[in-house]
């Protein structure tokens, strides 16, 4: 049986690499480059669900014959009432991971509560038109300073629960077997199995 094709609506090459490593053998992942789409995709909404849906819808309108997936991920810090949340990518205003981490550490300076979680909401719009959501959470704590060179974004300051390494200190294969993104993709994969038993 041919592999199900999924067009992944993201410009983030790190996400693409992770998603490809996690589900690349189970599905045929198409990139925005594959379909010649190079415009910005807006994420103007107050929830991860709405932003993930918006990203998927932009591509679904253009390529209705394809199954489209998009995801929005937020880092939710307990002591900051869930911030930066939907603002995770734009927290410091520069779009640079170093600036975002610096601001987060600054805002947490006087806080002993370091609990945080990454939450990924993945939206699938099938070529039949139905929309489905899948969610994955990775709980952990925020370190007091960055450590590690792997991963991307806030990985150098995020230590997942049960580990003594940050996501950036561990091998990609380990992050990709416990992460928020992995968990959301497992659910997507389980859902799609009905069409393509593995
Ligand atoms: P697309 O919208 O094109 O998919 P993006 O980078 O804008 O890409 P998001 O809106 O989901 O993606 O931004 C989430 C930000 O959260 C991202 O830029 C990183 O800074 C951070 N982030 C997401 N996943 C992460 C992960 O696994 N580890 C560390 N930081 C992550």
Short mmCIF file of C-alpha atoms and ligand atoms in Angstrom, two decimals:
data_model
loop_
_atom_site.label_atom_id
_atom_site.label_comp_id
_atom_site.label_asym_id
_atom_site.label_seq_id
_atom_site.Cartn_x
_atom_site.Cartn_y
_atom_site.Cartn_z
CA UNK A 1 0.00 0.00 0.00
CA UNK A 2 1.44 3.46 -0.89
CA UNK A 3 2.43 5.71 2.02
CA UNK A 4 -0.07 8.41 2.98
CA UNK A 5 1.18 11.85 1.93
CA UNK A 6 1.13 14.68 4.45
CA UNK A 7 1.92 18.27 3.55
CA UNK A 8 3.54 19.88 6.62
CA UNK A 9 2.70 23.59 6.80
CA UNK A 10 5.79 24.91 8.53
CA UNK A 11 8.70 27.18 7.65
CA UNK A 12 10.60 25.99 10.72
CA UNK A 13 13.36 23.68 9.47
CA UNK A 14 14.04 22.33 12.99
CA UNK A 15 10.44 21.21 13.34
CA UNK A 16 10.57 19.69 9.89
CA UNK A 17 13.68 17.70 10.76
CA UNK A 18 12.15 16.42 14.00
CA UNK A 19 8.83 15.49 12.42
CA UNK A 20 10.58 13.80 9.56
CA UNK A 21 12.76 11.79 11.99
CA UNK A 22 9.70 10.76 14.02
CA UNK A 23 7.20 9.82 11.29
CA UNK A 24 9.28 9.91 8.13
CA UNK A 25 9.10 6.19 7.52
CA UNK A 26 5.39 5.85 8.26
CA UNK A 27 4.22 8.69 5.99
CA UNK A 28 5.52 10.58 3.00
CA UNK A 29 6.13 14.09 4.28
CA UNK A 30 5.79 16.90 1.75
CA UNK A 31 7.37 20.25 2.58
CA UNK A 32 6.34 23.77 1.58
CA UNK A 33 9.37 23.71 -0.72
CA UNK A 34 7.96 20.62 -2.45
CA UNK A 35 4.77 22.51 -3.33
CA UNK A 36 6.51 25.84 -4.08
CA UNK A 37 4.94 27.83 -1.22
CA UNK A 38 7.22 30.47 0.31
CA UNK A 39 4.86 33.01 1.88
CA UNK A 40 4.58 33.80 5.59
CA UNK A 41 1.84 31.87 7.37
CA UNK A 42 0.06 34.05 9.94
CA UNK A 43 -0.47 32.97 13.56
CA UNK A 44 -2.60 35.82 14.92
CA UNK A 45 -4.80 33.92 17.39
CA UNK A 46 -4.83 33.61 21.19
CA UNK A 47 -4.77 29.80 21.27
CA UNK A 48 -2.45 27.11 19.92
CA UNK A 49 -5.47 25.31 18.41
CA UNK A 50 -6.56 28.35 16.39
CA UNK A 51 -3.04 29.06 15.15
CA UNK A 52 -2.42 25.45 14.14
CA UNK A 53 -5.76 25.41 12.31
CA UNK A 54 -5.04 28.71 10.54
CA UNK A 55 -1.68 27.43 9.27
CA UNK A 56 -3.25 24.22 8.00
CA UNK A 57 -6.17 26.08 6.41
CA UNK A 58 -3.92 28.40 4.38
CA UNK A 59 -2.37 25.35 2.70
CA UNK A 60 -5.60 23.35 2.51
CA UNK A 61 -7.22 26.16 0.49
CA UNK A 62 -4.36 26.08 -2.00
CA UNK A 63 -3.87 22.30 -2.09
CA UNK A 64 -7.26 20.75 -1.27
CA UNK A 65 -6.27 17.40 -2.76
CA UNK A 66 -3.56 16.93 -0.11
CA UNK A 67 -3.77 16.00 3.58
CA UNK A 68 -2.29 18.98 5.43
CA UNK A 69 -0.77 19.10 8.92
CA UNK A 70 0.38 22.14 10.87
CA UNK A 71 1.34 22.56 14.48
CA UNK A 72 1.71 25.34 16.99
CA UNK A 73 3.89 24.83 20.05
CA UNK A 74 4.04 26.89 23.21
CA UNK A 75 6.21 26.85 26.31
CA UNK A 76 3.93 27.29 29.33
CA UNK A 77 5.66 28.38 32.53
CA UNK A 78 3.68 27.90 35.75
CA UNK A 79 5.17 30.87 37.65
CA UNK A 80 4.34 33.13 34.69
CA UNK A 81 0.71 31.98 34.51
CA UNK A 82 1.33 29.99 31.35
CA UNK A 83 3.43 32.59 29.50
CA UNK A 84 4.99 32.76 26.97
CA UNK A 85 2.37 30.30 25.57
CA UNK A 86 1.21 31.39 22.11
CA UNK A 87 3.87 34.12 22.22
CA UNK A 88 6.71 31.58 22.56
CA UNK A 89 8.32 32.29 19.17
CA UNK A 90 7.99 36.07 19.57
CA UNK A 91 8.51 36.44 23.34
CA UNK A 92 11.40 38.94 23.24
CA UNK A 93 10.24 40.54 20.00
CA UNK A 94 13.34 39.72 17.96
CA UNK A 95 12.49 36.15 16.96
CA UNK A 96 15.92 35.04 18.24
CA UNK A 97 16.08 32.04 20.57
CA UNK A 98 18.94 33.58 22.60
CA UNK A 99 16.86 36.69 23.32
CA UNK A 100 13.76 34.67 24.17
CA UNK A 101 15.69 32.50 26.64
CA UNK A 102 17.40 35.51 28.21
CA UNK A 103 14.08 37.26 28.78
CA UNK A 104 12.48 34.13 30.22
CA UNK A 105 15.36 33.57 32.65
CA UNK A 106 15.19 37.21 33.67
CA UNK A 107 11.44 37.00 34.32
CA UNK A 108 11.96 33.86 36.40
CA UNK A 109 14.97 35.19 38.33
CA UNK A 110 13.21 35.50 41.68
CA UNK A 111 11.07 32.41 41.25
CA UNK A 112 11.73 29.08 42.97
CA UNK A 113 8.88 27.46 41.06
CA UNK A 114 10.58 26.37 37.81
CA UNK A 115 7.79 24.10 36.52
CA UNK A 116 7.02 24.38 32.81
CA UNK A 117 5.69 22.38 29.90
CA UNK A 118 5.90 22.37 26.15
CA UNK A 119 2.53 21.86 24.49
CA UNK A 120 2.12 21.00 20.83
CA UNK A 121 -1.24 21.19 19.11
CA UNK A 122 -1.26 19.54 15.73
CA UNK A 123 -4.08 20.13 13.24
CA UNK A 124 -4.79 17.73 10.40
CA UNK A 125 -7.09 18.76 7.56
CA UNK A 126 -7.81 15.70 5.47
CA UNK A 127 -8.29 15.99 1.74
CA UNK A 128 -11.88 14.96 2.47
CA UNK A 129 -12.18 18.24 4.39
CA UNK A 130 -12.42 17.03 7.99
CA UNK A 131 -10.27 18.64 10.68
CA UNK A 132 -8.74 16.73 13.60
CA UNK A 133 -6.55 17.89 16.48
CA UNK A 134 -3.82 16.02 18.33
CA UNK A 135 -1.98 17.26 21.40
CA UNK A 136 1.28 16.40 23.13
CA UNK A 137 2.72 17.71 26.40
CA UNK A 138 6.24 17.39 27.80
CA UNK A 139 6.54 18.44 31.45
CA UNK A 140 9.74 19.65 33.00
CA UNK A 141 11.57 22.52 34.63
CA UNK A 142 13.39 25.65 33.51
CA UNK A 143 17.11 25.68 34.33
CA UNK A 144 18.79 28.83 35.64
CA UNK A 145 21.12 29.00 32.64
CA UNK A 146 21.29 27.49 29.13
CA UNK A 147 23.18 24.25 28.55
CA UNK A 148 23.68 22.11 25.45
CA UNK A 149 23.94 22.70 21.73
CA UNK A 150 21.34 20.32 20.31
CA UNK A 151 17.68 20.87 19.52
CA UNK A 152 16.38 24.39 18.93
CA UNK A 153 14.44 27.25 20.49
CA UNK A 154 14.24 26.96 24.27
CA UNK A 155 15.80 23.47 24.42
CA UNK A 156 18.99 24.62 26.27
CA UNK A 157 16.95 25.77 29.30
CA UNK A 158 14.31 23.01 29.39
CA UNK A 159 14.96 19.89 31.46
CA UNK A 160 12.26 17.26 30.85
CA UNK A 161 10.82 15.49 33.89
CA UNK A 162 12.75 12.34 34.80
CA UNK A 163 16.00 13.45 33.12
CA UNK A 164 19.06 15.35 34.24
CA UNK A 165 19.83 16.73 30.81
CA UNK A 166 18.21 19.57 28.96
CA UNK A 167 16.60 18.77 25.60
CA UNK A 168 19.66 20.46 24.06
CA UNK A 169 22.08 18.18 25.93
CA UNK A 170 20.46 14.91 24.93
CA UNK A 171 20.83 13.14 21.59
CA UNK A 172 18.14 14.07 19.06
CA UNK A 173 16.90 10.49 19.11
CA UNK A 174 16.13 10.75 22.84
CA UNK A 175 14.36 14.11 22.57
CA UNK A 176 12.39 12.74 19.64
CA UNK A 177 11.20 9.78 21.69
CA UNK A 178 9.82 11.77 24.66
CA UNK A 179 8.94 15.23 23.38
CA UNK A 180 5.64 17.10 23.12
CA UNK A 181 5.97 16.90 19.33
CA UNK A 182 6.58 13.14 19.45
CA UNK A 183 3.47 12.60 21.59
CA UNK A 184 1.24 14.65 19.27
CA UNK A 185 2.64 12.80 16.25
CA UNK A 186 2.04 9.40 17.87
CA UNK A 187 -1.64 10.28 18.15
CA UNK A 188 -1.76 11.44 14.54
CA UNK A 189 -0.06 8.24 13.52
CA UNK A 190 -2.53 6.09 15.49
CA UNK A 191 -5.41 7.97 13.90
CA UNK A 192 -4.07 7.54 10.37
CA UNK A 193 -3.43 3.84 10.87
CA UNK A 194 -7.09 3.24 10.09
CA UNK A 195 -6.25 4.14 6.50
CA UNK A 196 -2.90 2.43 6.30
CA UNK A 197 -2.37 -0.46 8.71
CA UNK A 198 1.34 -0.68 9.55
P1 LIG B 1 5.89 27.52 11.98
O1 LIG B 1 4.81 28.40 12.50
O2 LIG B 1 6.33 27.86 10.58
O3 LIG B 1 5.58 26.06 12.14
P2 LIG B 1 7.40 28.65 14.18
O4 LIG B 1 8.84 28.65 14.56
O5 LIG B 1 6.72 29.99 14.01
O6 LIG B 1 7.20 27.76 12.86
P3 LIG B 1 5.68 28.14 16.43
O7 LIG B 1 4.80 29.28 16.18
O8 LIG B 1 5.05 26.84 16.84
O9 LIG B 1 6.63 27.78 15.20
O10 LIG B 1 6.75 28.66 17.45
C1 LIG B 1 7.08 27.98 18.49
C2 LIG B 1 8.40 28.47 19.04
O11 LIG B 1 8.52 27.71 20.21
C3 LIG B 1 9.62 28.15 18.18
O12 LIG B 1 10.03 29.21 17.41
C4 LIG B 1 10.65 27.82 19.27
O13 LIG B 1 11.25 28.98 19.76
C5 LIG B 1 9.79 27.23 20.35
N1 LIG B 1 9.74 25.77 20.25
C6 LIG B 1 8.84 25.02 19.56
N2 LIG B 1 9.12 23.73 19.68
C7 LIG B 1 10.21 23.66 20.46
C8 LIG B 1 10.99 22.60 20.93
O14 LIG B 1 10.73 21.35 20.63
N3 LIG B 1 12.03 22.90 21.72
C9 LIG B 1 12.33 24.17 22.03
N4 LIG B 1 11.66 25.23 21.60
C10 LIG B 1 10.61 24.98 20.83
#
